[in-house]
GROMACS .gro file of C-alpha atoms in nm:
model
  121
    1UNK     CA    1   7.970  12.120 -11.263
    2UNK     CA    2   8.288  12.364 -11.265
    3UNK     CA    3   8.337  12.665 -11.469
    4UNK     CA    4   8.667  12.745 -11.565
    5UNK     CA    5   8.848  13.047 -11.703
    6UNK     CA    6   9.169  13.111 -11.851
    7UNK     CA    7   9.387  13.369 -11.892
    8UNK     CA    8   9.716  13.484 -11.920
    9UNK     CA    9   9.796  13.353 -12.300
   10UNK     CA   10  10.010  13.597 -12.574
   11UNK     CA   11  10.299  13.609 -12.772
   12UNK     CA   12  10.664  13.609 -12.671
   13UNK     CA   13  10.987  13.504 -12.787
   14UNK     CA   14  11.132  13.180 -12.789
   15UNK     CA   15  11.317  13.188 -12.397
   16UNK     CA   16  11.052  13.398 -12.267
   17UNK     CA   17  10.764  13.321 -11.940
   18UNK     CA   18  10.441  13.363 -11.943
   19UNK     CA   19  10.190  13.264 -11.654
   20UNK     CA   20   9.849  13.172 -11.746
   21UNK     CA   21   9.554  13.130 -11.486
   22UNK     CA   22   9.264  12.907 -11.432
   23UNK     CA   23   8.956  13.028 -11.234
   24UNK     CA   24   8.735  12.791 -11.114
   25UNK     CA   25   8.373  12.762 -11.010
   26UNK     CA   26   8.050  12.644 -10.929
   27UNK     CA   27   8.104  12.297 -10.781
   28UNK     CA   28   8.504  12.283 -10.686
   29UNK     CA   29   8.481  12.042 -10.412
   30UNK     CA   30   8.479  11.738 -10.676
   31UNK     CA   31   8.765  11.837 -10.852
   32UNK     CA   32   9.024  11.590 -10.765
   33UNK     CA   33   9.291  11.694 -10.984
   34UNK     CA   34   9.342  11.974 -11.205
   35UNK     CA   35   9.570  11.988 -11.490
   36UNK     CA   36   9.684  12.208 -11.780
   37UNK     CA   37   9.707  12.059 -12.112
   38UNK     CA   38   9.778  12.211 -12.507
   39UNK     CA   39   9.650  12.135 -12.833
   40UNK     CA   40   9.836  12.305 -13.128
   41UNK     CA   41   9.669  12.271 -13.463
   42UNK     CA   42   9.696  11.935 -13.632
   43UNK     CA   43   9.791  11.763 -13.299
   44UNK     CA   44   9.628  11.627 -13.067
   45UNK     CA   45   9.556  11.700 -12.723
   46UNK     CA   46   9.828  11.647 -12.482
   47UNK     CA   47   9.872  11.695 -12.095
   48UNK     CA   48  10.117  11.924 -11.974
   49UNK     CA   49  10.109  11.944 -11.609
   50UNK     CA   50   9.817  11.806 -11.354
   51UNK     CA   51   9.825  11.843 -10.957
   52UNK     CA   52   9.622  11.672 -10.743
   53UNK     CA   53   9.423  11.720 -10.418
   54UNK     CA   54   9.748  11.594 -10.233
   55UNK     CA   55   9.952  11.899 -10.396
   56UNK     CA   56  10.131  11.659 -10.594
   57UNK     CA   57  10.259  11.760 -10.930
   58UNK     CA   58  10.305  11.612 -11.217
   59UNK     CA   59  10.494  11.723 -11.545
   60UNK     CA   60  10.487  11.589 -11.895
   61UNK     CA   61  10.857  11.531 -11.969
   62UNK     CA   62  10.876  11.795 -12.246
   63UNK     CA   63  10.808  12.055 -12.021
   64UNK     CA   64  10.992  11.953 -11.662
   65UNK     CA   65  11.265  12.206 -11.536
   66UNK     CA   66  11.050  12.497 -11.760
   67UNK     CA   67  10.711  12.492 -11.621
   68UNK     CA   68  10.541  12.478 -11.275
   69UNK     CA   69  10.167  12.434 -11.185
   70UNK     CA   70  10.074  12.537 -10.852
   71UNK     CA   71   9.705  12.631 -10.683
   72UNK     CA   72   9.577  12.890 -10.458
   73UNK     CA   73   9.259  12.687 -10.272
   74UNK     CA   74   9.145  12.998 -10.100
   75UNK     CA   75   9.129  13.196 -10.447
   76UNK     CA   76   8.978  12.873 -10.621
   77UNK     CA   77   9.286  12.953 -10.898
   78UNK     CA   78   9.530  12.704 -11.109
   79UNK     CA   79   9.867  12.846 -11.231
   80UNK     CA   80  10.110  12.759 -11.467
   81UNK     CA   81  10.476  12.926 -11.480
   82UNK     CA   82  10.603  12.852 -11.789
   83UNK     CA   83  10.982  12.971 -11.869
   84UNK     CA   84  11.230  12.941 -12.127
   85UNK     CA   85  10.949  12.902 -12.349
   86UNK     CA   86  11.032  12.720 -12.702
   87UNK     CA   87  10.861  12.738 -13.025
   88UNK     CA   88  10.743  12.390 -13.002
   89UNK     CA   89  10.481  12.496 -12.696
   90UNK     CA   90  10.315  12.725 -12.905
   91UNK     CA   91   9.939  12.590 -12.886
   92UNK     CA   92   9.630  12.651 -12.719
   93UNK     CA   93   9.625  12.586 -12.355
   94UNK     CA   94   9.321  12.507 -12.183
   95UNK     CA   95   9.290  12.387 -11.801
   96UNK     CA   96   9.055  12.100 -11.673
   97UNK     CA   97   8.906  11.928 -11.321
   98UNK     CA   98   8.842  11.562 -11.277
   99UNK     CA   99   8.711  11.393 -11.005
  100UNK     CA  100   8.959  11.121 -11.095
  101UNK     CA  101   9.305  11.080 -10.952
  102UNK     CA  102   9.536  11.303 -11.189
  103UNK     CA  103   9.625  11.174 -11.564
  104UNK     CA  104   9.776  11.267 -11.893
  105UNK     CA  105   9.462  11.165 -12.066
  106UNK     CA  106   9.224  11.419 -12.200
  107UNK     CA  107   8.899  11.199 -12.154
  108UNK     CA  108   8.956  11.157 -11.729
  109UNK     CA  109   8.901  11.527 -11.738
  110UNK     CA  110   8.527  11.617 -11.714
  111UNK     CA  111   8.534  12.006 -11.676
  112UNK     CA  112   8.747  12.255 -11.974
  113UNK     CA  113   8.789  12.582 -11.978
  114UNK     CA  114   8.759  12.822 -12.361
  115UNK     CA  115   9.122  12.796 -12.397
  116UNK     CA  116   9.401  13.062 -12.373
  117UNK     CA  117   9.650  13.090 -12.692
  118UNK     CA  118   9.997  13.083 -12.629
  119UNK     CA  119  10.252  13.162 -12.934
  120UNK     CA  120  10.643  13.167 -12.921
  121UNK     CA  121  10.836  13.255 -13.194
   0.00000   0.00000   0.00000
């Protein structure tokens, strides 16, 4: 089982960065992929960005150009650059492990973290 904490969530304004954080641990050598994904309220989740344990990233199209994930193995930590911010990507964020090859679908992901809130206005 992995634990898994974010951070790094808060208001800006719309064009704005922010860089959240996911710190992972307990039993990180079955994570396969790790990816970042939002829920805002009313909607349901959605995958915003997911690398795998070739380094490979992967972007949902509504966020490509704006946002990078990246990982630091030797710190056990996910990251997620997210620029020119919009309105729209107000939601909670939350990052997840599967032992699964990387996806945009909530349910391949076995491990969550509490969530971090992100808010652009």
């Amino acid at each position: 089982h992995v634990q898994l904490v974010e951070s790094g969530g808060g208001s800006v304004q719309a064009g704005g960065s922010l860089r959240l954080s996911c710190s992972a641990s307990g039993n990180t050598v079955s994570r396969r992929c790790m990816g970042w994904f939002r829920q805002a309220p009313g909607k349901e989740r959605e995958g915003v960005a997911a690398i795998g344990s070739d380094a490979r990233a992967r972007y949902a199209d509504s966020v490509k150009g704006r946002f990078t994930i990246w990982e630091d193995n030797a710190k056990n930590t996910l990251y997620l650059q997210m620029n020119s911010l919009k309105p729209e990507d107000s939601a909670m964020y939350y990052c997840a492990t599967t032992p699964l090859y990387c996806s945009g679908n909530p349910t391949d992901y076995s491990s969550w973290g509490q969530g971090t809130q992100v808010t652009v206005s």
